[in-house]
mmCIF file of C-alpha atoms and ligand atoms in Angstrom:
data_model
loop_
_atom_site.group_PDB
_atom_site.id
_atom_site.type_symbol
_atom_site.label_atom_id
_atom_site.label_comp_id
_atom_site.label_asym_id
_atom_site.label_seq_id
_atom_site.Cartn_x
_atom_site.Cartn_y
_atom_site.Cartn_z
ATOM 1 C CA MET A 1 134.780 87.182 125.658
ATOM 2 C CA ILE A 2 133.033 84.205 127.359
ATOM 3 C CA ARG A 3 129.878 86.279 127.861
ATOM 4 C CA THR A 4 129.812 87.283 124.201
ATOM 5 C CA LEU A 5 130.152 83.684 123.178
ATOM 6 C CA LEU A 6 127.425 82.424 125.534
ATOM 7 C CA CYS A 7 124.972 85.030 124.204
ATOM 8 C CA ARG A 8 125.031 83.308 120.855
ATOM 9 C CA LYS A 9 122.597 80.503 120.030
ATOM 10 C CA CYS A 10 125.157 77.856 119.376
ATOM 11 C CA CYS A 11 126.847 78.412 122.674
ATOM 12 C CA GLY A 12 127.908 74.759 122.908
ATOM 13 C CA THR A 13 129.857 75.043 119.700
ATOM 14 C CA PHE A 14 131.399 78.277 120.832
ATOM 15 C CA ILE A 15 132.381 76.901 124.222
ATOM 16 C CA PHE A 16 133.942 73.949 122.425
ATOM 17 C CA LEU A 17 135.754 76.286 120.045
ATOM 18 C CA PHE A 18 136.813 78.485 122.922
ATOM 19 C CA SER A 19 138.255 75.585 124.917
ATOM 20 C CA GLY A 20 139.856 74.341 121.696
ATOM 21 C CA ILE A 21 141.557 77.690 121.273
ATOM 22 C CA PHE A 22 142.591 77.600 124.912
ATOM 23 C CA LEU A 23 143.989 74.103 124.525
ATOM 24 C CA LEU A 24 145.679 75.020 121.297
ATOM 25 C CA SER A 25 147.175 78.099 122.829
ATOM 26 C CA GLY A 26 148.171 75.921 125.803
ATOM 27 C CA VAL A 27 150.048 73.655 123.453
ATOM 28 C CA ALA A 28 151.499 76.661 121.673
ATOM 29 C CA PHE A 29 152.479 78.092 125.047
ATOM 30 C CA ALA A 30 154.138 74.844 126.074
ATOM 31 C CA GLN A 31 156.049 74.816 122.753
ATOM 32 C CA THR A 32 157.144 78.417 122.990
ATOM 33 C CA GLN A 33 158.898 77.554 126.251
ATOM 34 C CA LEU A 34 161.598 76.216 123.939
ATOM 35 C CA PRO A 35 163.350 78.186 121.191
ATOM 36 C CA ASN A 36 162.370 77.419 117.569
ATOM 37 C CA VAL A 37 165.247 76.198 115.420
ATOM 38 C CA LYS A 38 164.937 75.137 111.794
ATOM 39 C CA LEU A 39 167.269 72.598 110.232
ATOM 40 C CA PHE A 40 168.136 73.140 106.557
ATOM 41 C CA THR A 41 169.823 70.008 105.207
ATOM 42 C CA THR A 42 172.079 70.008 102.132
ATOM 43 C CA GLY A 43 174.027 66.724 102.513
ATOM 44 C CA GLY A 44 177.728 65.852 102.952
ATOM 45 C CA THR A 45 179.467 63.298 105.148
ATOM 46 C CA ILE A 46 177.170 64.089 108.082
ATOM 47 C CA GLN A 47 174.379 62.522 105.970
ATOM 48 C CA SER A 48 176.480 59.731 104.432
ATOM 49 C CA VAL A 49 176.706 55.999 105.069
ATOM 50 C CA GLY A 50 179.715 53.697 104.656
ATOM 51 C CA ASP A 51 179.823 49.958 103.881
ATOM 52 C CA HIS A 52 180.665 49.121 107.486
ATOM 53 C CA ARG A 53 181.187 50.886 110.827
ATOM 54 C CA GLN A 54 184.929 51.379 110.425
ATOM 55 C CA LYS A 55 184.682 52.803 106.926
ATOM 56 C CA LEU A 56 185.767 56.445 107.146
ATOM 57 C CA MET A 57 186.273 57.111 103.439
ATOM 58 C CA GLU A 58 184.609 56.191 100.141
ATOM 59 C CA TYR A 59 181.143 56.269 101.697
ATOM 60 C CA SER A 60 177.941 57.218 99.848
ATOM 61 C CA ALA A 61 176.443 60.676 100.021
ATOM 62 C CA GLY A 62 172.697 61.332 99.994
ATOM 63 C CA LYS A 63 171.741 58.452 102.312
ATOM 64 C CA VAL A 64 170.493 60.085 105.518
ATOM 65 C CA GLY A 65 167.623 62.566 105.418
ATOM 66 C CA PRO A 66 166.602 65.244 107.924
ATOM 67 C CA VAL A 67 164.059 63.055 109.747
ATOM 68 C CA GLU A 68 166.683 60.392 110.452
ATOM 69 C CA LEU A 69 169.152 63.049 111.635
ATOM 70 C CA ILE A 70 166.584 64.497 114.045
ATOM 71 C CA ASN A 71 165.246 61.136 115.291
ATOM 72 C CA ASP A 72 168.801 60.022 115.968
ATOM 73 C CA LEU A 73 169.082 62.781 118.593
ATOM 74 C CA PRO A 74 166.187 62.604 121.094
ATOM 75 C CA GLU A 75 168.168 65.128 123.190
ATOM 76 C CA LEU A 76 167.181 67.849 120.715
ATOM 77 C CA LYS A 77 163.612 67.819 122.064
ATOM 78 C CA LYS A 78 164.856 69.331 125.323
ATOM 79 C CA ILE A 79 166.791 72.092 123.566
ATOM 80 C CA ALA A 80 164.468 73.404 120.860
ATOM 81 C CA ASN A 81 161.376 72.849 118.764
ATOM 82 C CA ILE A 82 162.949 71.537 115.580
ATOM 83 C CA THR A 83 161.446 71.909 112.139
ATOM 84 C CA TYR A 84 163.315 71.091 108.951
ATOM 85 C CA LEU A 85 163.608 71.716 105.226
ATOM 86 C CA GLU A 86 165.584 69.457 102.908
ATOM 87 C CA GLU A 87 167.374 71.730 100.436
ATOM 88 C CA SER A 88 169.447 68.979 98.777
ATOM 89 C CA ASN A 89 171.320 65.818 99.681
ATOM 90 C CA ILE A 90 174.600 66.199 97.805
ATOM 91 C CA GLY A 91 178.350 66.173 98.353
ATOM 92 C CA SER A 92 179.521 69.739 98.830
ATOM 93 C CA GLY A 93 181.485 69.652 95.558
ATOM 94 C CA SER A 94 178.099 69.794 93.806
ATOM 95 C CA MET A 95 176.925 72.941 95.618
ATOM 96 C CA ASP A 96 176.021 75.673 93.131
ATOM 97 C CA ALA A 97 174.557 79.175 92.882
ATOM 98 C CA LYS A 98 171.007 77.896 92.418
ATOM 99 C CA ILE A 99 171.030 75.905 95.681
ATOM 100 C CA LEU A 100 172.936 78.661 97.512
ATOM 101 C CA LEU A 101 170.420 81.337 96.519
ATOM 102 C CA LYS A 102 167.421 79.212 97.470
ATOM 103 C CA LEU A 103 169.054 78.274 100.783
ATOM 104 C CA ALA A 104 169.706 81.937 101.615
ATOM 105 C CA LYS A 105 166.146 82.942 100.694
ATOM 106 C CA ASP A 106 164.656 80.099 102.780
ATOM 107 C CA ILE A 107 166.781 80.997 105.825
ATOM 108 C CA ASN A 108 165.919 84.699 105.478
ATOM 109 C CA GLU A 109 162.221 83.827 105.294
ATOM 110 C CA TRP A 110 162.490 81.664 108.415
ATOM 111 C CA LEU A 111 164.497 84.161 110.463
ATOM 112 C CA ALA A 112 162.104 86.989 109.526
ATOM 113 C CA GLN A 113 159.387 85.171 111.471
ATOM 114 C CA PRO A 114 159.237 86.636 114.978
ATOM 115 C CA GLU A 115 158.934 83.211 116.637
ATOM 116 C CA SER A 116 162.118 81.827 115.017
ATOM 117 C CA SER A 117 165.253 81.624 117.157
ATOM 118 C CA GLY A 118 167.945 80.386 114.790
ATOM 119 C CA ALA A 119 168.895 78.150 111.871
ATOM 120 C CA VAL A 120 171.181 75.161 111.370
ATOM 121 C CA VAL A 121 172.512 74.091 107.960
ATOM 122 C CA THR A 122 174.069 70.654 107.356
ATOM 123 C CA HIS A 123 176.800 70.675 104.704
ATOM 124 C CA GLY A 124 179.670 68.637 103.291
ATOM 125 C CA THR A 125 182.914 69.874 104.772
ATOM 126 C CA GLY A 126 184.743 70.179 101.427
ATOM 127 C CA THR A 127 183.181 73.541 100.510
ATOM 128 C CA LEU A 128 181.358 74.221 103.787
ATOM 129 C CA GLU A 129 183.331 77.403 104.467
ATOM 130 C CA GLU A 130 182.274 78.865 101.092
ATOM 131 C CA THR A 131 178.576 78.392 101.817
ATOM 132 C CA ALA A 132 179.039 79.670 105.381
ATOM 133 C CA TYR A 133 180.803 82.833 104.122
ATOM 134 C CA PHE A 134 178.168 83.342 101.412
ATOM 135 C CA LEU A 135 175.397 83.142 104.022
ATOM 136 C CA ASN A 136 177.409 85.452 106.289
ATOM 137 C CA LEU A 137 177.156 88.083 103.528
ATOM 138 C CA VAL A 138 173.487 87.682 102.583
ATOM 139 C CA ILE A 139 171.477 86.668 105.668
ATOM 140 C CA LYS A 140 169.404 89.597 106.899
ATOM 141 C CA SER A 141 169.200 88.754 110.573
ATOM 142 C CA ASP A 142 171.192 88.834 113.809
ATOM 143 C CA LYS A 143 169.782 85.454 114.836
ATOM 144 C CA PRO A 144 172.375 82.652 114.866
ATOM 145 C CA VAL A 145 172.932 80.596 111.718
ATOM 146 C CA MET A 146 175.121 77.539 112.286
ATOM 147 C CA VAL A 147 176.696 75.553 109.451
ATOM 148 C CA VAL A 148 177.559 72.058 110.606
ATOM 149 C CA GLY A 149 179.294 69.074 109.039
ATOM 150 C CA ALA A 150 181.091 65.905 110.033
ATOM 151 C CA MET A 151 184.378 64.264 109.198
ATOM 152 C CA ARG A 152 183.023 60.761 109.761
ATOM 153 C CA PRO A 153 179.936 59.265 108.107
ATOM 154 C CA PHE A 154 176.666 58.733 109.963
ATOM 155 C CA SER A 155 177.425 54.969 110.060
ATOM 156 C CA ALA A 156 180.890 55.181 111.683
ATOM 157 C CA VAL A 157 181.700 53.723 115.127
ATOM 158 C CA SER A 158 182.832 57.012 116.587
ATOM 159 C CA ARG A 159 180.950 59.411 114.357
ATOM 160 C CA ASP A 160 181.270 63.104 115.051
ATOM 161 C CA GLY A 161 178.121 64.289 113.239
ATOM 162 C CA PRO A 162 175.513 63.864 116.005
ATOM 163 C CA PHE A 163 177.451 65.807 118.646
ATOM 164 C CA ASN A 164 178.275 68.496 116.099
ATOM 165 C CA LEU A 165 174.583 68.760 115.213
ATOM 166 C CA LEU A 166 173.516 68.787 118.862
ATOM 167 C CA ASN A 167 175.990 71.592 119.561
ATOM 168 C CA ALA A 168 174.899 73.516 116.468
ATOM 169 C CA VAL A 169 171.294 73.410 117.705
ATOM 170 C CA ARG A 170 172.398 74.490 121.191
ATOM 171 C CA VAL A 171 174.100 77.571 119.746
ATOM 172 C CA ALA A 172 171.293 78.310 117.264
ATOM 173 C CA ALA A 173 168.810 78.196 120.156
ATOM 174 C CA SER A 174 170.830 80.558 122.331
ATOM 175 C CA PRO A 175 169.955 84.286 122.495
ATOM 176 C CA ASP A 176 173.604 84.863 123.541
ATOM 177 C CA ALA A 177 174.704 83.752 120.055
ATOM 178 C CA ARG A 178 173.028 86.684 118.268
ATOM 179 C CA GLY A 179 175.139 89.177 116.333
ATOM 180 C CA PHE A 180 178.115 86.893 115.601
ATOM 181 C CA GLY A 181 177.191 86.326 111.952
ATOM 182 C CA VAL A 182 177.148 82.855 110.452
ATOM 183 C CA MET A 183 179.181 80.312 112.414
ATOM 184 C CA ILE A 184 180.751 76.922 111.715
ATOM 185 C CA MET A 185 180.242 74.149 114.276
ATOM 186 C CA LEU A 186 182.467 71.081 114.486
ATOM 187 C CA ASN A 187 184.639 69.537 117.195
ATOM 188 C CA ASP A 188 183.048 71.600 120.040
ATOM 189 C CA GLU A 189 184.450 74.783 118.485
ATOM 190 C CA ILE A 190 182.363 77.742 117.366
ATOM 191 C CA ASN A 191 184.131 79.410 114.459
ATOM 192 C CA ALA A 192 183.344 82.509 112.406
ATOM 193 C CA ALA A 193 182.344 81.806 108.785
ATOM 194 C CA ARG A 194 184.694 84.427 107.338
ATOM 195 C CA GLU A 195 187.770 83.356 109.269
ATOM 196 C CA THR A 196 187.603 79.603 109.142
ATOM 197 C CA THR A 197 188.975 77.050 106.729
ATOM 198 C CA LYS A 198 189.137 73.286 106.431
ATOM 199 C CA SER A 199 192.765 72.467 107.108
ATOM 200 C CA ASN A 200 193.007 68.688 107.129
ATOM 201 C CA THR A 201 191.610 65.987 104.848
ATOM 202 C CA TYR A 202 190.560 63.492 107.563
ATOM 203 C CA ARG A 203 191.024 64.710 111.144
ATOM 204 C CA VAL A 204 187.984 65.817 113.162
ATOM 205 C CA ASP A 205 189.686 69.042 114.281
ATOM 206 C CA THR A 206 189.989 70.147 110.662
ATOM 207 C CA PHE A 207 188.241 73.555 110.861
ATOM 208 C CA VAL A 208 190.561 76.294 112.038
ATOM 209 C CA ALA A 209 190.518 80.077 111.997
ATOM 210 C CA ARG A 210 194.251 80.306 111.379
ATOM 211 C CA ASP A 211 194.811 84.002 112.049
ATOM 212 C CA MET A 212 192.280 84.257 114.862
ATOM 213 C CA GLY A 213 191.228 81.076 116.675
ATOM 214 C CA PRO A 214 187.640 80.119 117.576
ATOM 215 C CA LEU A 215 184.936 82.531 118.738
ATOM 216 C CA GLY A 216 184.010 80.156 121.533
ATOM 217 C CA TYR A 217 183.227 76.626 122.637
ATOM 218 C CA THR A 218 180.203 74.440 123.293
ATOM 219 C CA ASP A 219 181.207 73.077 126.700
ATOM 220 C CA SER A 220 178.880 70.780 128.635
ATOM 221 C CA ASP A 221 177.998 73.324 131.299
ATOM 222 C CA ARG A 222 177.402 76.213 128.892
ATOM 223 C CA ILE A 223 178.246 77.845 125.591
ATOM 224 C CA VAL A 224 181.124 80.312 125.943
ATOM 225 C CA PHE A 225 182.028 83.128 123.562
ATOM 226 C CA TYR A 226 185.350 84.969 123.902
ATOM 227 C CA ARG A 227 185.232 87.456 121.019
ATOM 228 C CA LYS A 228 183.131 88.804 118.157
ATOM 229 C CA PRO A 229 183.982 89.135 114.438
ATOM 230 C CA THR A 230 184.644 92.750 113.484
ATOM 231 C CA TYR A 231 184.081 92.745 109.704
ATOM 232 C CA ARG A 232 180.593 93.521 108.312
ATOM 233 C CA HIS A 233 178.162 90.616 108.053
ATOM 234 C CA THR A 234 174.490 89.530 107.991
ATOM 235 C CA SER A 235 172.194 92.363 109.137
ATOM 236 C CA LYS A 236 174.925 94.955 108.430
ATOM 237 C CA SER A 237 175.673 93.648 104.932
ATOM 238 C CA GLU A 238 174.710 95.580 101.789
ATOM 239 C CA PHE A 239 174.294 92.426 99.689
ATOM 240 C CA ASP A 240 170.763 91.336 98.892
ATOM 241 C CA VAL A 241 169.982 88.135 97.014
ATOM 242 C CA SER A 242 166.196 88.268 97.277
ATOM 243 C CA ASP A 243 165.737 89.034 93.547
ATOM 244 C CA LEU A 244 168.742 87.151 92.185
ATOM 245 C CA LYS A 245 168.312 84.029 90.052
ATOM 246 C CA ASP A 246 172.020 83.407 89.466
ATOM 247 C CA LEU A 247 175.446 84.767 90.422
ATOM 248 C CA PRO A 248 178.156 86.050 88.064
ATOM 249 C CA ARG A 249 180.804 83.538 87.056
ATOM 250 C CA VAL A 250 184.059 84.014 88.978
ATOM 251 C CA ASP A 251 187.026 81.645 88.691
ATOM 252 C CA VAL A 252 190.245 81.101 90.633
ATOM 253 C CA THR A 253 193.709 80.579 89.188
ATOM 254 C CA TYR A 254 196.515 78.980 91.131
ATOM 255 C CA VAL A 255 200.103 79.992 90.562
ATOM 256 C CA TYR A 256 203.019 77.576 90.788
ATOM 257 C CA GLN A 257 206.469 77.414 89.204
ATOM 258 C CA GLU A 258 206.239 77.694 85.416
ATOM 259 C CA SER A 259 202.477 78.316 85.446
ATOM 260 C CA ASP A 260 201.371 80.671 82.668
ATOM 261 C CA ALA A 261 198.293 82.605 81.550
ATOM 262 C CA THR A 262 196.542 79.567 80.000
ATOM 263 C CA THR A 263 193.914 79.325 82.757
ATOM 264 C CA ILE A 264 193.244 83.081 82.800
ATOM 265 C CA LYS A 265 192.625 83.077 79.059
ATOM 266 C CA ALA A 266 190.456 79.942 79.277
ATOM 267 C CA PHE A 267 188.310 81.348 82.098
ATOM 268 C CA ILE A 268 187.767 84.603 80.198
ATOM 269 C CA LYS A 269 186.785 82.608 77.112
ATOM 270 C CA ALA A 270 184.360 80.593 79.270
ATOM 271 C CA GLY A 271 182.633 83.832 80.336
ATOM 272 C CA ALA A 272 184.261 84.709 83.676
ATOM 273 C CA LYS A 273 183.223 88.151 84.943
ATOM 274 C CA GLY A 274 185.852 88.037 87.646
ATOM 275 C CA ILE A 275 189.053 86.114 88.371
ATOM 276 C CA VAL A 276 190.852 85.623 91.670
ATOM 277 C CA LEU A 277 194.570 85.181 91.098
ATOM 278 C CA THR A 278 197.332 84.030 93.358
ATOM 279 C CA ASP A 279 199.845 86.038 91.323
ATOM 280 C CA ASN A 280 199.876 88.673 88.580
ATOM 281 C CA ASP A 281 200.253 88.046 84.882
ATOM 282 C CA ASP A 282 200.130 91.678 83.769
ATOM 283 C CA GLU A 283 199.633 91.062 80.050
ATOM 284 C CA ALA A 284 196.707 88.628 80.445
ATOM 285 C CA ILE A 285 195.161 90.831 83.132
ATOM 286 C CA LYS A 286 195.239 93.934 80.919
ATOM 287 C CA LYS A 287 193.527 92.033 78.101
ATOM 288 C CA GLY A 288 190.900 90.724 80.518
ATOM 289 C CA GLN A 289 190.261 94.161 81.991
ATOM 290 C CA LYS A 290 189.596 95.527 78.490
ATOM 291 C CA LYS A 291 186.795 92.944 78.275
ATOM 292 C CA GLY A 292 185.396 94.124 81.625
ATOM 293 C CA VAL A 293 186.780 91.279 83.783
ATOM 294 C CA VAL A 294 187.597 92.266 87.399
ATOM 295 C CA PHE A 295 190.740 90.791 88.982
ATOM 296 C CA VAL A 296 191.353 90.177 92.665
ATOM 297 C CA LYS A 297 194.775 89.318 94.019
ATOM 298 C CA GLY A 298 194.703 86.517 96.587
ATOM 299 C CA ASP A 299 197.397 84.241 97.935
ATOM 300 C CA ARG A 300 197.788 80.481 98.126
ATOM 301 C CA LYS A 301 199.284 80.305 101.652
ATOM 302 C CA GLY A 302 195.989 80.197 103.517
ATOM 303 C CA SER A 303 196.692 82.786 106.184
ATOM 304 C CA GLY A 304 197.843 86.394 106.374
ATOM 305 C CA ARG A 305 196.757 89.432 104.395
ATOM 306 C CA VAL A 306 197.252 90.483 100.813
ATOM 307 C CA ALA A 307 197.626 94.144 101.687
ATOM 308 C CA GLU A 308 196.427 97.033 99.537
ATOM 309 C CA SER A 309 199.273 98.508 97.519
ATOM 310 C CA GLU A 310 199.667 101.487 95.188
ATOM 311 C CA LYS A 311 201.095 99.159 92.554
ATOM 312 C CA GLN A 312 198.061 96.833 92.539
ATOM 313 C CA ALA A 313 195.618 99.741 92.726
ATOM 314 C CA GLY A 314 197.432 101.382 89.787
ATOM 315 C CA LEU A 315 196.904 98.211 87.773
ATOM 316 C CA GLY A 316 193.205 98.198 88.713
ATOM 317 C CA ILE A 317 193.646 94.997 90.747
ATOM 318 C CA VAL A 318 191.695 94.506 93.955
ATOM 319 C CA THR A 319 193.502 92.927 96.935
ATOM 320 C CA SER A 320 191.792 90.298 99.064
ATOM 321 C CA ASP A 321 192.785 91.121 102.666
ATOM 322 C CA ASN A 322 193.105 87.755 104.433
ATOM 323 C CA LEU A 323 190.410 85.892 102.511
ATOM 324 C CA PRO A 324 191.652 82.682 100.899
ATOM 325 C CA PRO A 325 191.072 82.655 97.111
ATOM 326 C CA HIS A 326 187.924 80.470 97.254
ATOM 327 C CA LYS A 327 186.328 82.891 99.728
ATOM 328 C CA ALA A 328 187.517 85.950 97.778
ATOM 329 C CA ARG A 329 185.612 84.348 94.893
ATOM 330 C CA ILE A 330 182.369 84.377 96.930
ATOM 331 C CA LEU A 331 182.748 88.053 97.838
ATOM 332 C CA LEU A 332 183.673 88.989 94.258
ATOM 333 C CA ARG A 333 180.559 87.219 92.930
ATOM 334 C CA LEU A 334 178.367 89.249 95.255
ATOM 335 C CA ALA A 335 180.323 92.466 94.619
ATOM 336 C CA LEU A 336 179.782 92.030 90.866
ATOM 337 C CA THR A 337 176.009 91.981 91.413
ATOM 338 C CA LYS A 338 176.423 95.653 92.440
ATOM 339 C CA THR A 339 179.365 97.164 90.536
ATOM 340 C CA LYS A 340 182.358 96.549 88.251
ATOM 341 C CA ASP A 341 184.376 99.445 89.670
ATOM 342 C CA PRO A 342 187.612 98.049 91.202
ATOM 343 C CA LYS A 343 187.788 100.925 93.736
ATOM 344 C CA GLU A 344 184.300 100.190 95.020
ATOM 345 C CA ILE A 345 185.049 96.452 95.076
ATOM 346 C CA GLN A 346 188.249 97.186 97.029
ATOM 347 C CA ARG A 347 186.113 99.028 99.605
ATOM 348 C CA MET A 348 183.977 95.879 99.906
ATOM 349 C CA PHE A 349 187.045 93.672 100.372
ATOM 350 C CA ASN A 350 188.218 96.033 103.135
ATOM 351 C CA GLU A 351 184.859 95.853 104.919
ATOM 352 C CA TYR A 352 183.682 92.247 104.520
HETATM 353 N N1 LIG B 401 182.942 64.870 100.352
HETATM 354 C C1 LIG B 401 182.282 65.456 101.449
HETATM 355 C C2 LIG B 401 181.628 66.761 101.037
HETATM 356 O O1 LIG B 401 182.294 67.769 101.020
HETATM 357 C C3 LIG B 401 183.187 65.686 102.586
HETATM 358 C C4 LIG B 401 182.451 65.985 103.838
HETATM 359 O O2 LIG B 401 181.273 66.221 103.846
HETATM 360 O O3 LIG B 401 183.100 65.953 104.881
HETATM 361 O O4 LIG B 401 180.447 66.753 100.803
#
């Protein structure tokens, strides 16, 4: 190659270009020594600021951007080459289908690049598990995707966000973390998106996989995994959002003493294509089914299965396995992008 270049008239230019390429590739080589992790920020407490350092509630969302998060952690430079994309800077109660779909498409695009190692998503903890489960169903890669939040704002004395983020990047950068689906990272615990729920309003150990326990831990010496999720996810999922612009409306009703069918009727009137219930109201369900609404039976207890039964199947009602109602809603939304057949949707609830 050098000889070819020197044969040309402008050999000086070519030698310069050649050494430039060499230098550039040297830089590229130095960078590829580290894994490439992209940070997708959406907001939440991890990006919030309170009035003073002891303020752990009533802080303002949307204050800390991705650059500040990254600059706050010089340690990241030793773990991975970090790039970032700000998707939003909102409290997780404002998360919607539009942001979710764009987030999934952006992560899929990033992970499809051969040089990418993993992805980290910042998120408010309130609905973090819903986004994590959604991504678990639509990301088309085995590379690790970590969803991370914090229980204390960025401004707090003993804030948990930075260590959570550092640990999320450690896992996202690790080839050992491939094939586990989307994971949730807080409090040194690596949890599976499908299995994990926020269980406490304020404590830092809020995320628990009640029926299962964590997948592993981010200890100082190394990352340890003890088990793998068995239900279908990510690269083995049949759901594809690449051409979707919106998701079908699915609502959740909550049953308590003396509750009636008012919410079911109201959701159907509002255009619900699916409803997750925590108990049956046979009359309202029959009317809804005639209008093409699909019903899934969940439970309000937060752990344990809603098992398949002949009775529910006979009524055309899908059962939700051990998904809590708000996660059954996510799966039903995606299921409805493919079919309205309760039997086929039941198969999906048994597999995902
Ligand atoms: N309100 C916050 C949210 O869900 C709570 C949090 O991020 O921890 O966005």
